[in-house]
mmCIF file of C-alpha atoms in Angstrom:
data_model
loop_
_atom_site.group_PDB
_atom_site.id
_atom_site.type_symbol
_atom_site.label_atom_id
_atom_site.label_comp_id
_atom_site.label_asym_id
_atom_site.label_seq_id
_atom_site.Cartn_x
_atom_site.Cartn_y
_atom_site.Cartn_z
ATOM 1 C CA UNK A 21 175.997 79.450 -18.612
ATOM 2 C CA UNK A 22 173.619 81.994 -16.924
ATOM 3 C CA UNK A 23 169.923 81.129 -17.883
ATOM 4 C CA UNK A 24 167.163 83.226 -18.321
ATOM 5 C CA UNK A 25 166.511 85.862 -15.331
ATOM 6 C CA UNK A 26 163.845 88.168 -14.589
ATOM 7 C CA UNK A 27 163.192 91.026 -12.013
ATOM 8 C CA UNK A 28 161.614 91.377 -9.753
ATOM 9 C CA UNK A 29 160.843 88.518 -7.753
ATOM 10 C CA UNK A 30 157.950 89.850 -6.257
ATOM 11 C CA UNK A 31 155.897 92.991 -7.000
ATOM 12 C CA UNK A 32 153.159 94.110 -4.843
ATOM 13 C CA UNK A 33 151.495 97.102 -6.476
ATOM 14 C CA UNK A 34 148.252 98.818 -5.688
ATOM 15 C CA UNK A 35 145.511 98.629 -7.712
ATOM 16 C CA UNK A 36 145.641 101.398 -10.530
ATOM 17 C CA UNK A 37 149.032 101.572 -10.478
ATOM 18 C CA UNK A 38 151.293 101.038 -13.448
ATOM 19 C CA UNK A 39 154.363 98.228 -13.409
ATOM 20 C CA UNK A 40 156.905 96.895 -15.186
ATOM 21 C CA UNK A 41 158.752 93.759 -15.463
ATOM 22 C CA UNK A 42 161.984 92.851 -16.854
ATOM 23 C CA UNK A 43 163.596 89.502 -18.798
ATOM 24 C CA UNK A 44 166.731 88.545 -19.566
ATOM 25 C CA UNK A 45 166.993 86.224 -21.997
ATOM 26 C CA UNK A 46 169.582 83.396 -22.567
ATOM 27 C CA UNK A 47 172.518 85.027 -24.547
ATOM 28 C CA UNK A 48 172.126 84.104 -27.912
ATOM 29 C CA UNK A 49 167.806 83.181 -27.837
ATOM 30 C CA UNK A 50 166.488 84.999 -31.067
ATOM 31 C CA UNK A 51 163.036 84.156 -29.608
ATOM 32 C CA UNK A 52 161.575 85.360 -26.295
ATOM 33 C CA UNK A 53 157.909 84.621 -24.737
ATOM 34 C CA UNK A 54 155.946 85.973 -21.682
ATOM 35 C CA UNK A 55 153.402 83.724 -20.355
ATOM 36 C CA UNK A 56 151.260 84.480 -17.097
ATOM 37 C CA UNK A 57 150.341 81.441 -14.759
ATOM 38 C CA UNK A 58 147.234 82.100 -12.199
ATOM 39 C CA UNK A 59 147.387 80.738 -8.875
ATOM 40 C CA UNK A 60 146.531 76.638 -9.023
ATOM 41 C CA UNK A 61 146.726 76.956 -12.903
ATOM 42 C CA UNK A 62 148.721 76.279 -16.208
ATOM 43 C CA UNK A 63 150.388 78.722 -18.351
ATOM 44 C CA UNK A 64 149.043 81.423 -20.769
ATOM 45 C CA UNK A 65 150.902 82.824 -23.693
ATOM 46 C CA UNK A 66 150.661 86.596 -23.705
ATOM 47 C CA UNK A 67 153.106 87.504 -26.273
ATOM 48 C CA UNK A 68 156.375 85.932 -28.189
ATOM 49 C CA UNK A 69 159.259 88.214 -30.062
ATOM 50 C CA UNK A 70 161.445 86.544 -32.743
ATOM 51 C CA UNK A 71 164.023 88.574 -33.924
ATOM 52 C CA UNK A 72 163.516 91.997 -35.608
ATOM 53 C CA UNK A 73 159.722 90.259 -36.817
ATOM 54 C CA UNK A 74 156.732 92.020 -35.656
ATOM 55 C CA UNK A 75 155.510 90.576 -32.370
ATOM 56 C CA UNK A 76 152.684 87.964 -31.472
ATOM 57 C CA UNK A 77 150.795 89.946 -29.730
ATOM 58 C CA UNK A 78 147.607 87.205 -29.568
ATOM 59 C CA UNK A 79 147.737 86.372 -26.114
ATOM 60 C CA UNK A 80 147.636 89.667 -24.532
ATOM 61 C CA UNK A 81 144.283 90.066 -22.601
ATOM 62 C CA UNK A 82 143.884 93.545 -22.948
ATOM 63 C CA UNK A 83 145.456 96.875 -24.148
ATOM 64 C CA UNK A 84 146.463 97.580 -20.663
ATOM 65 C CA UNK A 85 149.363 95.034 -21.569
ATOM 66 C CA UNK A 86 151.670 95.548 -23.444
ATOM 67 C CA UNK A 87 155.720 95.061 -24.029
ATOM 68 C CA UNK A 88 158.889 95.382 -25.701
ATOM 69 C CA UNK A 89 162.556 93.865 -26.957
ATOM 70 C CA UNK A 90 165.416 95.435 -27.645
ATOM 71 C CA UNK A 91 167.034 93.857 -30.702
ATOM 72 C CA UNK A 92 167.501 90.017 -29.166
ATOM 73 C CA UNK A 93 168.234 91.138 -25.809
ATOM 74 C CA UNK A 94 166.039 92.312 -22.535
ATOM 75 C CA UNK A 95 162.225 92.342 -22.385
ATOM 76 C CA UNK A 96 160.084 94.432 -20.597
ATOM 77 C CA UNK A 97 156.682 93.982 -20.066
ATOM 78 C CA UNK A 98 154.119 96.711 -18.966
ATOM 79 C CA UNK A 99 150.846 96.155 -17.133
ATOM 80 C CA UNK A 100 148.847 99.584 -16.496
ATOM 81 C CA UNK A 101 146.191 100.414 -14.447
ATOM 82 C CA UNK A 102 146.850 97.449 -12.518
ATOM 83 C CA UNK A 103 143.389 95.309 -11.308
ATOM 84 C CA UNK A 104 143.148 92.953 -9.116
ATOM 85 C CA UNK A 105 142.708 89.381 -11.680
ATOM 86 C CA UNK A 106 146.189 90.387 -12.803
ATOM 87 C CA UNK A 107 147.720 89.023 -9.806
ATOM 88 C CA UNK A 108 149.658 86.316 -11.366
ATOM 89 C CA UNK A 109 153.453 84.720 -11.399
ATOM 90 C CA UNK A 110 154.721 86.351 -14.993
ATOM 91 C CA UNK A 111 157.209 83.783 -16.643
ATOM 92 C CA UNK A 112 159.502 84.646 -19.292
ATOM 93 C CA UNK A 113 161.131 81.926 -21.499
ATOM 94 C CA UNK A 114 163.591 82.203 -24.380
ATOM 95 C CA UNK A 115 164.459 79.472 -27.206
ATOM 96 C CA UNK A 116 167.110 79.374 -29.564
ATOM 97 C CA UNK A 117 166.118 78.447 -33.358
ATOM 98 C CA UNK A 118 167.603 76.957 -36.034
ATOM 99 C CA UNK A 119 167.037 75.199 -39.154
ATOM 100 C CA UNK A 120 164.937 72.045 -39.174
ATOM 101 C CA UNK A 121 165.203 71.565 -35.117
ATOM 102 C CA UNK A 122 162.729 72.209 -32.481
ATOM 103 C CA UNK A 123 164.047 73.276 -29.156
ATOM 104 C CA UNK A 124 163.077 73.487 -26.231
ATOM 105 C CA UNK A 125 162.015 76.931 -24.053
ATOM 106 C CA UNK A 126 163.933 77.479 -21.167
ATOM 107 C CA UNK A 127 161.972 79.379 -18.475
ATOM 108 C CA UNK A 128 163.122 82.308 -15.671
ATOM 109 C CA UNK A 129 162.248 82.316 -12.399
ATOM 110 C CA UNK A 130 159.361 84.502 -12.683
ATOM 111 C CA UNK A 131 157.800 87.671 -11.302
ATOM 112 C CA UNK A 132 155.077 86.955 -8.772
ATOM 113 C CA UNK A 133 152.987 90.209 -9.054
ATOM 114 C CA UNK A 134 150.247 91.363 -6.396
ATOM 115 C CA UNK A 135 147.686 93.704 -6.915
ATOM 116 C CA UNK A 136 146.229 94.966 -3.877
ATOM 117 C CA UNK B 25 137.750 73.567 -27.380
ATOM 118 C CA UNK B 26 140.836 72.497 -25.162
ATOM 119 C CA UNK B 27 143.625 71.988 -27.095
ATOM 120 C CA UNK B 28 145.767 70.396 -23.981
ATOM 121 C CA UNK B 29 143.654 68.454 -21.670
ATOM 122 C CA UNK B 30 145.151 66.526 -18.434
ATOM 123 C CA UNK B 31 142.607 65.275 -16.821
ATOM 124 C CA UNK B 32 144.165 63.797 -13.486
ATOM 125 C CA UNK B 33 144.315 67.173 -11.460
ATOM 126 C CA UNK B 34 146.325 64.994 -8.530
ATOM 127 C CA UNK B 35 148.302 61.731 -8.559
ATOM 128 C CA UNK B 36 149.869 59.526 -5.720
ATOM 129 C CA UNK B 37 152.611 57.004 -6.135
ATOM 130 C CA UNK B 38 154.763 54.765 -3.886
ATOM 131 C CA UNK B 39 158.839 56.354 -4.002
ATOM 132 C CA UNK B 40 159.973 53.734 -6.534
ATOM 133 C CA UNK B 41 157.276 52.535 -8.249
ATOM 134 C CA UNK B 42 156.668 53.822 -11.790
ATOM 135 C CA UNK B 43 154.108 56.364 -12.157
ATOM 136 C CA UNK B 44 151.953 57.460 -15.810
ATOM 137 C CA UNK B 45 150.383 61.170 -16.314
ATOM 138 C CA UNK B 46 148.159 61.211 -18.657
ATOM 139 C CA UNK B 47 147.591 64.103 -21.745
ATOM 140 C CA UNK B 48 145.664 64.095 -24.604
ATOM 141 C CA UNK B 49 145.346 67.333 -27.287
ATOM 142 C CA UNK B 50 144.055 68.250 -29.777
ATOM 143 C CA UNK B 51 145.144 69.972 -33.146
ATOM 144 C CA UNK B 52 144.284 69.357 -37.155
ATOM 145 C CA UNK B 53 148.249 70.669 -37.506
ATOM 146 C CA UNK B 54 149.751 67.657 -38.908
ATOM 147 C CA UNK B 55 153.171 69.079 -37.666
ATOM 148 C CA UNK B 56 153.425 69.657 -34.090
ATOM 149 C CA UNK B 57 155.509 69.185 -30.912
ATOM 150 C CA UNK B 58 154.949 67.794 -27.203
ATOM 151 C CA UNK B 59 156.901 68.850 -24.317
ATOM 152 C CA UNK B 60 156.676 67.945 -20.543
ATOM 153 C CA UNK B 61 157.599 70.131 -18.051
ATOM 154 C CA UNK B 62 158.350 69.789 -14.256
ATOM 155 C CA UNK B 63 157.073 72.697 -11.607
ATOM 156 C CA UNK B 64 158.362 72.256 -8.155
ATOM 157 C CA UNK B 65 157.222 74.331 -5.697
ATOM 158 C CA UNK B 66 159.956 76.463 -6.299
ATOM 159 C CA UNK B 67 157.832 77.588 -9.313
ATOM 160 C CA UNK B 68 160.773 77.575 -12.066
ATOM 161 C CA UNK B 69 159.437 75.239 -15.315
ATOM 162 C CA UNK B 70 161.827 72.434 -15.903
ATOM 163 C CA UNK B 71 161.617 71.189 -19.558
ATOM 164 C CA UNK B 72 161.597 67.138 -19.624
ATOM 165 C CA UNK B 73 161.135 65.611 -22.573
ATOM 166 C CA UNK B 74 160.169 66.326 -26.300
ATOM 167 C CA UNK B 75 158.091 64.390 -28.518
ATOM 168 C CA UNK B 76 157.577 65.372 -32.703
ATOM 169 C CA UNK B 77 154.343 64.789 -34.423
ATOM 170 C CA UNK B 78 156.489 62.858 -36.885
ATOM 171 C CA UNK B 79 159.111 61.003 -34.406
ATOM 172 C CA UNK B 80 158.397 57.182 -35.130
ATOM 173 C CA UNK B 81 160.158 56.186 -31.673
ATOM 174 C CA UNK B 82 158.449 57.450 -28.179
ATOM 175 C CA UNK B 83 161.022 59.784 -26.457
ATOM 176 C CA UNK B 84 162.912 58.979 -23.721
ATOM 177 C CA UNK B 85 165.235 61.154 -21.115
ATOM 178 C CA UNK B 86 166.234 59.090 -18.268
ATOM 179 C CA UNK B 87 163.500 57.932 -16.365
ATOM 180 C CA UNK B 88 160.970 59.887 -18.204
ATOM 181 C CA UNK B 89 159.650 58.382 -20.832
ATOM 182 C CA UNK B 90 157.130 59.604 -23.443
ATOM 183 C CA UNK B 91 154.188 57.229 -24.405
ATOM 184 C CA UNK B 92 153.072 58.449 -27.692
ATOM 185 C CA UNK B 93 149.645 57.425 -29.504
ATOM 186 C CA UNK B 94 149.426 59.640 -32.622
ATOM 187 C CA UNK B 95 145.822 58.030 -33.417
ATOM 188 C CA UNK B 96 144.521 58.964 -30.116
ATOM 189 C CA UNK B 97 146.163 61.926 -29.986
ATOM 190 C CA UNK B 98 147.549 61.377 -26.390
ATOM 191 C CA UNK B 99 150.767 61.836 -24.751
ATOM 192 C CA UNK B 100 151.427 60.403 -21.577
ATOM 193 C CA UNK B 101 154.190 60.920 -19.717
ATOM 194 C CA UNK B 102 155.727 57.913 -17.932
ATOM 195 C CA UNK B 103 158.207 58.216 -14.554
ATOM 196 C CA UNK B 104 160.073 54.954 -14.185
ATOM 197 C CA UNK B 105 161.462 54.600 -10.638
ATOM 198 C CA UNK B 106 159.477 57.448 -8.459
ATOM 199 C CA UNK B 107 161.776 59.369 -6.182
ATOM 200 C CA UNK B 108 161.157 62.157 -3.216
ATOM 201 C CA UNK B 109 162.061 64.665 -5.648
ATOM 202 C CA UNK B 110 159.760 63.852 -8.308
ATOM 203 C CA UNK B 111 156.804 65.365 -6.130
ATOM 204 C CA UNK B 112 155.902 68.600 -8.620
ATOM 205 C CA UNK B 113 153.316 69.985 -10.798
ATOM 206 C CA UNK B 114 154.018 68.351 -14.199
ATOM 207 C CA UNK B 115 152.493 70.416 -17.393
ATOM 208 C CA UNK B 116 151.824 68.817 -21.024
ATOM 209 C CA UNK B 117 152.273 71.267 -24.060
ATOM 210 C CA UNK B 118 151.909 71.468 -27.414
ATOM 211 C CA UNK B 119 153.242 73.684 -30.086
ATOM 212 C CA UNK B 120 151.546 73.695 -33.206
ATOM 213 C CA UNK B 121 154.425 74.206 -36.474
ATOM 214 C CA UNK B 122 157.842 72.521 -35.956
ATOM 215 C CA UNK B 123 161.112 74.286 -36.763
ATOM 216 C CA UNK B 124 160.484 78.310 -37.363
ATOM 217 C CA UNK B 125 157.412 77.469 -38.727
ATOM 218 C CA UNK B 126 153.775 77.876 -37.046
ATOM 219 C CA UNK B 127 152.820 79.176 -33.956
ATOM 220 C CA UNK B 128 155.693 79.196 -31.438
ATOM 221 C CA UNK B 129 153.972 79.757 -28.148
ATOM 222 C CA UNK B 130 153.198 76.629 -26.248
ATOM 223 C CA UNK B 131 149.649 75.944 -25.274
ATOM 224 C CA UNK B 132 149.587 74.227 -21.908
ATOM 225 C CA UNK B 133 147.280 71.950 -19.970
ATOM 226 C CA UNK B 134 146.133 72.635 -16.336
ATOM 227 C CA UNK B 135 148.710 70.499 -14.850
ATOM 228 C CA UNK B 136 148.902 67.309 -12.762
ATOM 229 C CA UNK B 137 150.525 67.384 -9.109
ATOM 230 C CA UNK B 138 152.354 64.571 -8.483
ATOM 231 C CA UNK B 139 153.200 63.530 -4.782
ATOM 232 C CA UNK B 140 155.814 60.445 -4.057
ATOM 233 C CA UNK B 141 155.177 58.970 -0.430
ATOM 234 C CA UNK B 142 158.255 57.549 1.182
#
């Protein structure tokens, strides 16, 4: 079945400027998570959605970010005022849940955003 | 304080000789989950293999294999039989609450790049 997909692939944005970037979950995933990976690093967790439940909103580094889900479908996330250290590869991942299991998060392609 | 810590930023191996990444982490969560995931250069994340905090048997997935030491609180990640295409950034994570309980986000560690020679 289709995984998880995301758009773009690549944003270069000047400085200031406002974007937005869009997952598609797995049909199906109740929970969805954004993560941001810097160049050479791991991943940080910026903000998870699970179900109609209020988001975790923990990871976001400023109020600059911010994002939103549609019932259990598409996510959008919004970065405004863009600067510079938010150049970054934005993952998306989706998991299904269930009772008693732990599963796995399956990851999109990412958006690799440039700030210029 | 780290909570994921791989401490081998690079690692060689000989194509078809068994190769061991190391993790350690770090959590007072008595419930928790480790997962290994693959980043080729490609840059998707390929999810490996899953170990729970209260699994008795280390996990295995093919030639991955999960080498798990509750009391030292490390998770090492074992690659029987290197090939070409194992050559990747490999990531450790931890989430902290099992089921749809706990914090759901992983928490990753810096990452190891692996590179097979022929």
């Amino acid at each position: 079945g289709a995984g998880v997909s995301q758009s773009p692939s690549n944003k270069v944005t000047e400085k200031g400027k406002d974007v937005e970037l869009r997952c598609d979950p797995i049909s199906g995933h109740t929970a969805l998570y954004w993560y941001r990976q810097r160049l050479g690093q791991g991943l940080e967790f910026l903000i998870y959605f699970q179900g109609n439940s209020a988001p975790d909103k923990s990871g976001l580094p400023s109020d600059r970010f911010s994002a939103e889900r549609t019932g259990e479908s598409v996510s959008t996330l919004t970065i405004q005022r863009t600067q510079q250290e938010d150049s970054a590869v934005y993952l998306c991942a989706s998991r299904a849940t269930g009772p008693s299991l732990d599963y796995e998060q399956y990851f999109g392609p990412g958006t690799r955003l440039t700030v210029t | 304080a780290q909570k994921i810590t791989q401490t081998q930023p690079g690692m060689f191996v000989q194509e078809k000789e068994a190769v061991t990444l190391d993790c350690t982490y770090d959590t007072s969560d008595p419930s928790y989950g480790l997962f290994w995931y693959k980043q080729p250069s490609s840059g998707e994340m390929i999810f490996l293999i899953y170990q729970g905090s209260y699994d008795q048997q280390n996990a295995t997935e093919g030639r991955y294999s999960l080498n798990f030491q509750k009391a030292r609180k490390s998770a090492n990640l074992v690659i029987s039989a290197s090939q070409l295409g194992d050559s990747a950034m490999y990531f450790c994570a931890m989430r902290e609450g099992l089921g749809d309980t706990g914090r759901r986000a992983l928490t990753f560690g810096s990452g190891t790049r692996l590179q097979v020679q022929p």
